[in-house]
PDB file of C-alpha atoms in Angstrom:
ATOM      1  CA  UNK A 477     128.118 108.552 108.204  1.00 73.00           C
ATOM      2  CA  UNK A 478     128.094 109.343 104.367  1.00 78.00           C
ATOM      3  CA  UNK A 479     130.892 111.973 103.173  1.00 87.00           C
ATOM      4  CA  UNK A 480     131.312 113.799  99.692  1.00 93.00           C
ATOM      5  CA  UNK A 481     134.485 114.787  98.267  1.00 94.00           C
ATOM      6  CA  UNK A 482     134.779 116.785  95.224  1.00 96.00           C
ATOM      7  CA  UNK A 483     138.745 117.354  95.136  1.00 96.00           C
ATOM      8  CA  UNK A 484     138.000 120.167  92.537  1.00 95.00           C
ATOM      9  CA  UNK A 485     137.022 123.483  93.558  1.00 94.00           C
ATOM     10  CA  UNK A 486     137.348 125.370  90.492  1.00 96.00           C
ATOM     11  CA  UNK A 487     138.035 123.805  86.608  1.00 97.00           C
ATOM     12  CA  UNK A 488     138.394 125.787  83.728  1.00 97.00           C
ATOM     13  CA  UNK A 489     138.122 124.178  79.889  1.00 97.00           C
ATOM     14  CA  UNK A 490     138.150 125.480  76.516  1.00 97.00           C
ATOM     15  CA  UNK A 491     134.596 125.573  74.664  1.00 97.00           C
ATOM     16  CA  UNK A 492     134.121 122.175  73.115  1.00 97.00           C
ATOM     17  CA  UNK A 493     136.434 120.909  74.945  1.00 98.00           C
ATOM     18  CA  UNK A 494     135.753 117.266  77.065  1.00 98.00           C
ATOM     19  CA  UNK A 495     134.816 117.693  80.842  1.00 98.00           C
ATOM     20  CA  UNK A 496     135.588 115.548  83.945  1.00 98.00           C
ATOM     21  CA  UNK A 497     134.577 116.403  87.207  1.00 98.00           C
ATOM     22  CA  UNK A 498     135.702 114.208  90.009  1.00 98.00           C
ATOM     23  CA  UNK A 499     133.348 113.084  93.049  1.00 98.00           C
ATOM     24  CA  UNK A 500     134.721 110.694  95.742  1.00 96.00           C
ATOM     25  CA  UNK A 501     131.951 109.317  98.489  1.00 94.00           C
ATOM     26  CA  UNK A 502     132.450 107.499 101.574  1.00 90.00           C
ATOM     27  CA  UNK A 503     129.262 104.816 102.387  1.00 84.00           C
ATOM     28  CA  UNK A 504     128.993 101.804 104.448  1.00 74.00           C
ATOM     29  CA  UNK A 505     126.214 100.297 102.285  1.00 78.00           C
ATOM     30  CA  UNK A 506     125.118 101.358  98.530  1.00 79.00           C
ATOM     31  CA  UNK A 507     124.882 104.399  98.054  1.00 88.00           C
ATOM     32  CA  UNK A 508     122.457 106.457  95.801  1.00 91.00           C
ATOM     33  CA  UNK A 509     124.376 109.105  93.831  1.00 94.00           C
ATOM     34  CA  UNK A 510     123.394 112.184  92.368  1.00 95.00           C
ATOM     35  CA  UNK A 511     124.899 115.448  90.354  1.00 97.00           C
ATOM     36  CA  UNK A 512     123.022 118.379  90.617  1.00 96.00           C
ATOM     37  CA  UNK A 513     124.168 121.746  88.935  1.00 96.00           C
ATOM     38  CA  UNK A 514     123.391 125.437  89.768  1.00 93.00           C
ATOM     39  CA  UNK A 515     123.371 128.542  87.921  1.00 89.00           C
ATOM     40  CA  UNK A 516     124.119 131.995  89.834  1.00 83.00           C
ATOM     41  CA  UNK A 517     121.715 132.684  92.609  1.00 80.00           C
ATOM     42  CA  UNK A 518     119.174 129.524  91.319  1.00 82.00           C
ATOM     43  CA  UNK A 519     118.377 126.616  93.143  1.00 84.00           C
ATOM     44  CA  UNK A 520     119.567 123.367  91.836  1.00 90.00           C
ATOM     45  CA  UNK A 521     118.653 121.277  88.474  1.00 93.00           C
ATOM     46  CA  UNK A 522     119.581 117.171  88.588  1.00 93.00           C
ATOM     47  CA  UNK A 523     121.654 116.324  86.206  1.00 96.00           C
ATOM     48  CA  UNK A 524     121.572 112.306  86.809  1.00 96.00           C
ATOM     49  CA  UNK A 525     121.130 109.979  89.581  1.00 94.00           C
ATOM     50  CA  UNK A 526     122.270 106.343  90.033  1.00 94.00           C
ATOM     51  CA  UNK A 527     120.745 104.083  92.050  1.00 90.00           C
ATOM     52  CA  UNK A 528     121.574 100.553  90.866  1.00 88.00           C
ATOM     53  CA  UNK A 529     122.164  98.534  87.639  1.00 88.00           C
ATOM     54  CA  UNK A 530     123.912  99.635  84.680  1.00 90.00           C
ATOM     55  CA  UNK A 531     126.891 101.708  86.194  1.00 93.00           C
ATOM     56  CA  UNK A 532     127.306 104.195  83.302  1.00 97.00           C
ATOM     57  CA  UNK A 533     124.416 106.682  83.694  1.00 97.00           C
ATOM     58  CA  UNK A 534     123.334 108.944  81.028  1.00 97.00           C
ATOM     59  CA  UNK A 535     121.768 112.719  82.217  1.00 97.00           C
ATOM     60  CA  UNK A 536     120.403 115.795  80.778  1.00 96.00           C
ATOM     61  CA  UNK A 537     122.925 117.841  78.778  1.00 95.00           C
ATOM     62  CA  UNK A 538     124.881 115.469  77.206  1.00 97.00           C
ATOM     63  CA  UNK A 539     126.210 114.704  80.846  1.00 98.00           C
ATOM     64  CA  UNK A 540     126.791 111.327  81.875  1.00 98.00           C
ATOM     65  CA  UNK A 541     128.216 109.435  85.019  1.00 98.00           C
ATOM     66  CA  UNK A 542     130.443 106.011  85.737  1.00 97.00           C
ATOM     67  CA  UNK A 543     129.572 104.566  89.557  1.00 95.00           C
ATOM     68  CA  UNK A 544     133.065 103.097  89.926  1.00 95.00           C
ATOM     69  CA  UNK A 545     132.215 100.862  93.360  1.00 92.00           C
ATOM     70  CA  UNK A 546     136.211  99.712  93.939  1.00 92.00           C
ATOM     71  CA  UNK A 547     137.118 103.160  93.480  1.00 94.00           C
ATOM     72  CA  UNK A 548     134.057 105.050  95.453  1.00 94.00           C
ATOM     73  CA  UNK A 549     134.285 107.392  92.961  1.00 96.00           C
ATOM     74  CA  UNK A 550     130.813 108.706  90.578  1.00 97.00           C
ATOM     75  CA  UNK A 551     132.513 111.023  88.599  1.00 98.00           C
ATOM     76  CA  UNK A 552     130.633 113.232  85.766  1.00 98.00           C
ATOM     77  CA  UNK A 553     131.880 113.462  82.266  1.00 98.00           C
ATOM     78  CA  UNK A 554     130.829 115.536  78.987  1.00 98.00           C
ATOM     79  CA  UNK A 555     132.432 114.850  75.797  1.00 98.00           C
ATOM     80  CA  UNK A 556     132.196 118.345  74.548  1.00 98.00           C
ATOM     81  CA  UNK A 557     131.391 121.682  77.156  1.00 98.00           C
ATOM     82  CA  UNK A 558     129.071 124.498  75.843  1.00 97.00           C
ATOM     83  CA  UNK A 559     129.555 127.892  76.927  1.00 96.00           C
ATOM     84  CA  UNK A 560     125.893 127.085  78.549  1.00 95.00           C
ATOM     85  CA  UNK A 561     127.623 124.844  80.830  1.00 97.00           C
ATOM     86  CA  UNK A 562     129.465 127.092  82.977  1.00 97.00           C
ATOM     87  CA  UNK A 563     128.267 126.813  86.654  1.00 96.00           C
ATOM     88  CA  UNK A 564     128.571 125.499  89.751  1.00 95.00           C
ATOM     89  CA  UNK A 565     127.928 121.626  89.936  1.00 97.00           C
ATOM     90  CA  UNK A 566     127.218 119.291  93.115  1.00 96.00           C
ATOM     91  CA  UNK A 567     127.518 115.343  93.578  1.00 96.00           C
ATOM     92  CA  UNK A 568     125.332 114.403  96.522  1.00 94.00           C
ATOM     93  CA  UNK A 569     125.116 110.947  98.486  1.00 92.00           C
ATOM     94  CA  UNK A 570     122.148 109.614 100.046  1.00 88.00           C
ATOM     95  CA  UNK A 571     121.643 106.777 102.017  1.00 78.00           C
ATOM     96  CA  UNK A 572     118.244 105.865 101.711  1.00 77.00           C
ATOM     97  CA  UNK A 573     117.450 107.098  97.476  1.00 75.00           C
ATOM     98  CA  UNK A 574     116.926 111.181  97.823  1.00 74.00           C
ATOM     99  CA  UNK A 575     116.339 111.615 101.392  1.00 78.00           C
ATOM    100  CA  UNK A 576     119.008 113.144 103.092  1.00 79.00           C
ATOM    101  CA  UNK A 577     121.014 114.185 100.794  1.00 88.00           C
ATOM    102  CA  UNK A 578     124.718 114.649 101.602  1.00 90.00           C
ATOM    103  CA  UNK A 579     126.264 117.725  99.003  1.00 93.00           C
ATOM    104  CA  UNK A 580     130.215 117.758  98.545  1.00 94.00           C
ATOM    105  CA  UNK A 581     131.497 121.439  98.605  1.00 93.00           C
ATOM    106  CA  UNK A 582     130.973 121.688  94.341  1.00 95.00           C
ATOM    107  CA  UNK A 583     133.453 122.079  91.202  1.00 96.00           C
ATOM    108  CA  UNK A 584     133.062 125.851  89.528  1.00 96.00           C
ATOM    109  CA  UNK A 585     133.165 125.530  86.135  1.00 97.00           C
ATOM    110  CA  UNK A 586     134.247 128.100  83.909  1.00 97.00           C
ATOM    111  CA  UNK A 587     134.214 127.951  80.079  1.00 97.00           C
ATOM    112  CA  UNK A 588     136.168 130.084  77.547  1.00 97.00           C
ATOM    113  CA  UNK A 589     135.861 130.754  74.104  1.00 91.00           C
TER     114      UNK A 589
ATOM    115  CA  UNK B 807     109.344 117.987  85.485  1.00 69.00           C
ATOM    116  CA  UNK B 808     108.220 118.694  88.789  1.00 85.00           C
ATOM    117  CA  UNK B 809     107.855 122.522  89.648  1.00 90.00           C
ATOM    118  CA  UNK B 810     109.008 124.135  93.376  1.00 94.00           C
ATOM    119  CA  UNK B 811     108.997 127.894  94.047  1.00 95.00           C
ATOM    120  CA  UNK B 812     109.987 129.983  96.923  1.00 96.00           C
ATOM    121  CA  UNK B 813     108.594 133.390  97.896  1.00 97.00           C
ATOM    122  CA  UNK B 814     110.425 135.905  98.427  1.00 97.00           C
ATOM    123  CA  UNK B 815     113.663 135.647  95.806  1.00 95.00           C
ATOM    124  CA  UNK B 816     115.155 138.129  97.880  1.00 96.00           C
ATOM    125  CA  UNK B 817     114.394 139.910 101.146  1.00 97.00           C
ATOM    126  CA  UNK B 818     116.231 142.390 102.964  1.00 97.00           C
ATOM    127  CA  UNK B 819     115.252 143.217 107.020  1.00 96.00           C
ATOM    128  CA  UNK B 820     116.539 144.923 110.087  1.00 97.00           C
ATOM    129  CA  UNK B 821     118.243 142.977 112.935  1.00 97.00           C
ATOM    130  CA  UNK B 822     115.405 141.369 115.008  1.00 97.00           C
ATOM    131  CA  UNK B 823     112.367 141.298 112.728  1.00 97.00           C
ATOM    132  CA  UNK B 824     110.945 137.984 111.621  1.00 97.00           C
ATOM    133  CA  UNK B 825     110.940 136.952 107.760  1.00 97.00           C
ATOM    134  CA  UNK B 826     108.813 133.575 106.726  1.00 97.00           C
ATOM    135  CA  UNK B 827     110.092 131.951 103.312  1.00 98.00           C
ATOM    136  CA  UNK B 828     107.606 130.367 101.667  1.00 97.00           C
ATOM    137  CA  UNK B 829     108.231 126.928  99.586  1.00 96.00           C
ATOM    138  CA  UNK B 830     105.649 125.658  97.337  1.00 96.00           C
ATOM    139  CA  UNK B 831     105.413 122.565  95.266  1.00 94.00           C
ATOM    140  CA  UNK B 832     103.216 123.498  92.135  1.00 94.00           C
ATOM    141  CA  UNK B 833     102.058 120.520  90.323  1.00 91.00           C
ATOM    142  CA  UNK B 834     103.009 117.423  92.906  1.00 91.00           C
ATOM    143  CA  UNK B 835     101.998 116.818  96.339  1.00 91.00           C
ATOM    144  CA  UNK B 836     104.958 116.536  98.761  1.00 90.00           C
ATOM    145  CA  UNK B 837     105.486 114.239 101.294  1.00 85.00           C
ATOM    146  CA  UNK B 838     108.689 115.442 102.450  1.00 91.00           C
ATOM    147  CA  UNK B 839     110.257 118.975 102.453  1.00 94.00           C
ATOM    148  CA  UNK B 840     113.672 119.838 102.951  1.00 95.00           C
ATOM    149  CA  UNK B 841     115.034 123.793 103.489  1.00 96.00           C
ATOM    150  CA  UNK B 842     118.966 124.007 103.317  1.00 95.00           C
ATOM    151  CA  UNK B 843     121.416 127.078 103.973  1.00 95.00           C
ATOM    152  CA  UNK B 844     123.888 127.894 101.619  1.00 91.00           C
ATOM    153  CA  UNK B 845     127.076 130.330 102.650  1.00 85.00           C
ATOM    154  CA  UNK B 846     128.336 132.013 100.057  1.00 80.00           C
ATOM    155  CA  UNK B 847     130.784 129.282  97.555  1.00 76.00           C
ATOM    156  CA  UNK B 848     129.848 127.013  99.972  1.00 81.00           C
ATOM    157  CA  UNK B 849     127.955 123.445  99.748  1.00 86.00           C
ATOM    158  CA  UNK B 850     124.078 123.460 100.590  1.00 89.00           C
ATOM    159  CA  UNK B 851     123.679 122.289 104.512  1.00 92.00           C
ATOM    160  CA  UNK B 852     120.552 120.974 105.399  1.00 92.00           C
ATOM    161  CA  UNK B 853     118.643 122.470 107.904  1.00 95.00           C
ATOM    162  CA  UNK B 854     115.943 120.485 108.958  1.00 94.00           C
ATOM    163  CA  UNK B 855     113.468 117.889 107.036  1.00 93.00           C
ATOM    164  CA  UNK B 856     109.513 118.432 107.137  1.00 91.00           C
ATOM    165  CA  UNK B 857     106.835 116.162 106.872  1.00 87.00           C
ATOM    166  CA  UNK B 858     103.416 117.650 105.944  1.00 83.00           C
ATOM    167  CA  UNK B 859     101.247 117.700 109.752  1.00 81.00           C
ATOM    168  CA  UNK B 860     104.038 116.876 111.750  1.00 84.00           C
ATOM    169  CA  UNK B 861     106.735 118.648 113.509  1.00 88.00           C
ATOM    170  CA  UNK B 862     109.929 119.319 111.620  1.00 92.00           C
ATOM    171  CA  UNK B 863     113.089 117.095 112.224  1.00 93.00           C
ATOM    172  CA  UNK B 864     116.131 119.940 112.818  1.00 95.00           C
ATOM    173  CA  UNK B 865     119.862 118.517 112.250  1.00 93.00           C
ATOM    174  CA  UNK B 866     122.492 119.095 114.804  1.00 92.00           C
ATOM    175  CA  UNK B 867     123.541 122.738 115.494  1.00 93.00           C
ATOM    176  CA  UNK B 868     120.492 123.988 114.366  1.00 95.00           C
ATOM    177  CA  UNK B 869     118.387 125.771 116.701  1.00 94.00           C
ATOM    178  CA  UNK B 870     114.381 125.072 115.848  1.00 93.00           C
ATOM    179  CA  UNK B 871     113.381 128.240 118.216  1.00 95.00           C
ATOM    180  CA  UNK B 872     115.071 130.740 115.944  1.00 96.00           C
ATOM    181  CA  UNK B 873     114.324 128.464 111.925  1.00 97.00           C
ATOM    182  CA  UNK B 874     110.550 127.419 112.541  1.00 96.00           C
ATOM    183  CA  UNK B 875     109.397 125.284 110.100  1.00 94.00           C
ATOM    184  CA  UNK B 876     105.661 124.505 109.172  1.00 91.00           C
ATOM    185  CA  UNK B 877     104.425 122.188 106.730  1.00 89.00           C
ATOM    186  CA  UNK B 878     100.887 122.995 106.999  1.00 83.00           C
ATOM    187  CA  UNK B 879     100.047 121.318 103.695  1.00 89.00           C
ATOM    188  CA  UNK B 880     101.262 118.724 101.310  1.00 90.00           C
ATOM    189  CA  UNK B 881     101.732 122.000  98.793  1.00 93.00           C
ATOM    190  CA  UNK B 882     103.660 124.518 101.143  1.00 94.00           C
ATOM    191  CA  UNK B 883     106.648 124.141 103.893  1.00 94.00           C
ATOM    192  CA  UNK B 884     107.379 127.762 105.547  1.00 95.00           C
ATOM    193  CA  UNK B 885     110.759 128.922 107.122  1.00 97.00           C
ATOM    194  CA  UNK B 886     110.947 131.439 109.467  1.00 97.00           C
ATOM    195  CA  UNK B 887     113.758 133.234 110.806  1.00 97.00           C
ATOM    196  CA  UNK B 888     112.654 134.470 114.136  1.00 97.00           C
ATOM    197  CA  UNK B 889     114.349 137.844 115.380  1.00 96.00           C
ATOM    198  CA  UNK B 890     117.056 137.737 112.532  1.00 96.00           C
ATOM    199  CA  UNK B 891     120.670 138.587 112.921  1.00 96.00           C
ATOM    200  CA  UNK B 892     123.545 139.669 110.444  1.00 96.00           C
ATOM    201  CA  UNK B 893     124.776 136.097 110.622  1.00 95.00           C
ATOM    202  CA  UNK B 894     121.499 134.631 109.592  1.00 96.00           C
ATOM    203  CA  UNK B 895     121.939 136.314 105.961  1.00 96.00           C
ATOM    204  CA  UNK B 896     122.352 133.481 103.481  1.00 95.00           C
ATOM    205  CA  UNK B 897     121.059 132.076 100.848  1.00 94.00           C
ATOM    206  CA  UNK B 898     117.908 129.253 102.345  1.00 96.00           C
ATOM    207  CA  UNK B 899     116.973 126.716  99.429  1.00 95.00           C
ATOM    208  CA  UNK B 900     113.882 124.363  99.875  1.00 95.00           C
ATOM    209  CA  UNK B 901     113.471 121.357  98.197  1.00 95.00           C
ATOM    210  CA  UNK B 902     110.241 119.161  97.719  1.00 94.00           C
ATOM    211  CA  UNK B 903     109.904 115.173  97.365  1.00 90.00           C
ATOM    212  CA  UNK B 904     107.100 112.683  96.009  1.00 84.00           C
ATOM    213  CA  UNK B 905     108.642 109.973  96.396  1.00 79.00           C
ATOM    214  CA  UNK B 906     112.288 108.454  97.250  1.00 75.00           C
ATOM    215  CA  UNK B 907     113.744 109.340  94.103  1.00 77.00           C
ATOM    216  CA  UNK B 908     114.385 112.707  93.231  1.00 85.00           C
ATOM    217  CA  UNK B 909     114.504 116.357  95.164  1.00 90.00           C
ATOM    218  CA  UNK B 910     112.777 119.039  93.342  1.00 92.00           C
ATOM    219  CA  UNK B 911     115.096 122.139  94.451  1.00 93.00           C
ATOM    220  CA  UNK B 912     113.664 125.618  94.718  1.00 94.00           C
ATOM    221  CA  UNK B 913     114.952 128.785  93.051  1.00 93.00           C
ATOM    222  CA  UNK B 914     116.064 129.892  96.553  1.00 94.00           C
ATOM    223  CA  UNK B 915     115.873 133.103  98.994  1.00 96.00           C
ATOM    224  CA  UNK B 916     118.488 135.507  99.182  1.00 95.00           C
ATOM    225  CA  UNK B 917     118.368 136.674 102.787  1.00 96.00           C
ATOM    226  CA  UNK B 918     119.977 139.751 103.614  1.00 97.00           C
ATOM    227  CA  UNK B 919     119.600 140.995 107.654  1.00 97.00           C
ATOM    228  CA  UNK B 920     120.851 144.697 108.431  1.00 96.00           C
TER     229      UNK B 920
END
């Protein structure tokens, strides 16, 4: 069975600052990745998905994502957080391209001035 | 992009009513439907996957007397919590797909039982 860890539960960072946010998946076969993000009381926007080819995956935002197979890890990077960009963000497996999705427990992100 | 709503954003009842949650995909016909739960800071669990004119698939632990799920359309997937309880107040996402590739999310329901 799939499993989603996002070691993070809470990061804060300086506006303008560079972002990481770590996601760690367990999968017998390839999996498909995703990173969703959520506002207060919304549902979710996706950021990016990978599926196959070019490992480095560019989303909306400015956000991107490496699939890093050896290290099971599809974590998502921004060079430079807005202020916009504080919520709550989800990486998601699924085994068979979106069905059944598989949600870690999300990274709150908080952004100061 | 794709557009899903849900209807009501918010709904408050007493203990043992009914409330239906309505999910509707605007400008796509859906094949599949999903409706998740979502505790408070928690990750979104999935409750059960609907295909339209066929009976909903319920994951473990969920009971499919008291979440009924119709997907009487390829357009609309309806939730509804039968006889609710304090413990059934959460907030109850749907989510709409074309194809394989993406989820569409909803705004969610914010369900709130006295």
């Amino acid at each position: 069975a799939q499993s989603v860890t996002q070691p993070d539960i809470h990061i804060t960072v300086s506006e303008g600052a560079s972002l990481e946010l770590r996601c760690n998946y367990s999968y017998g076969a390839t999996p498909y990745l995703f990173w969703y993000v959520q506002s207060p009381g919304q549902g979710l926007q996706l950021l990016l998905k990978y599926f196959s080819g070019d490992t480095l995956v560019q989303g909306i935002k400015g956000f991107e994502a490496e699939f890093k197979r050896s290290q099971s890890s599809f974590n998502l990077r921004k060079p430079s957080v807005h202020w916009s960009d504080a919520a709550e963000y989800f990486c998601a497996v699924g085994a068979t391209g979106a069905n059944n999705l598989f949600f870690g427990t999300g990274t709150r992100l908080t952004v100061i001035p | 992009g794709a557009v899903v709503s849900q209807h009501p954003s918010r709904v408050i009842c007493k203990s043992g009513t009914s409330v239906k949650i309505e999910c509707r995909s605007l400008d796509f016909q859906a094949t599949t439907m999903f409706w998740y739960r979502q505790f408070p800071k928690q990750s979104l669990m999935l409750m059960a996957t609907s295909n339209e004119g066929s009976k909903a698939t319920y994951e473990q632990g969920v009971e499919k007397d008291k979440f009924l799920i119709n997907h009487a359309s390829l357009t609309l997937s309806t939730l509804t919590v039968t006889s609710a309880h304090p413990e059934d107040s959460s907030f109850y996402i749907c989510s709409a797909m074309e194809s394989y590739n993406e989820q569409f999310f909803g705004p969610g329901t914010r369900l709130t039982v006295l």
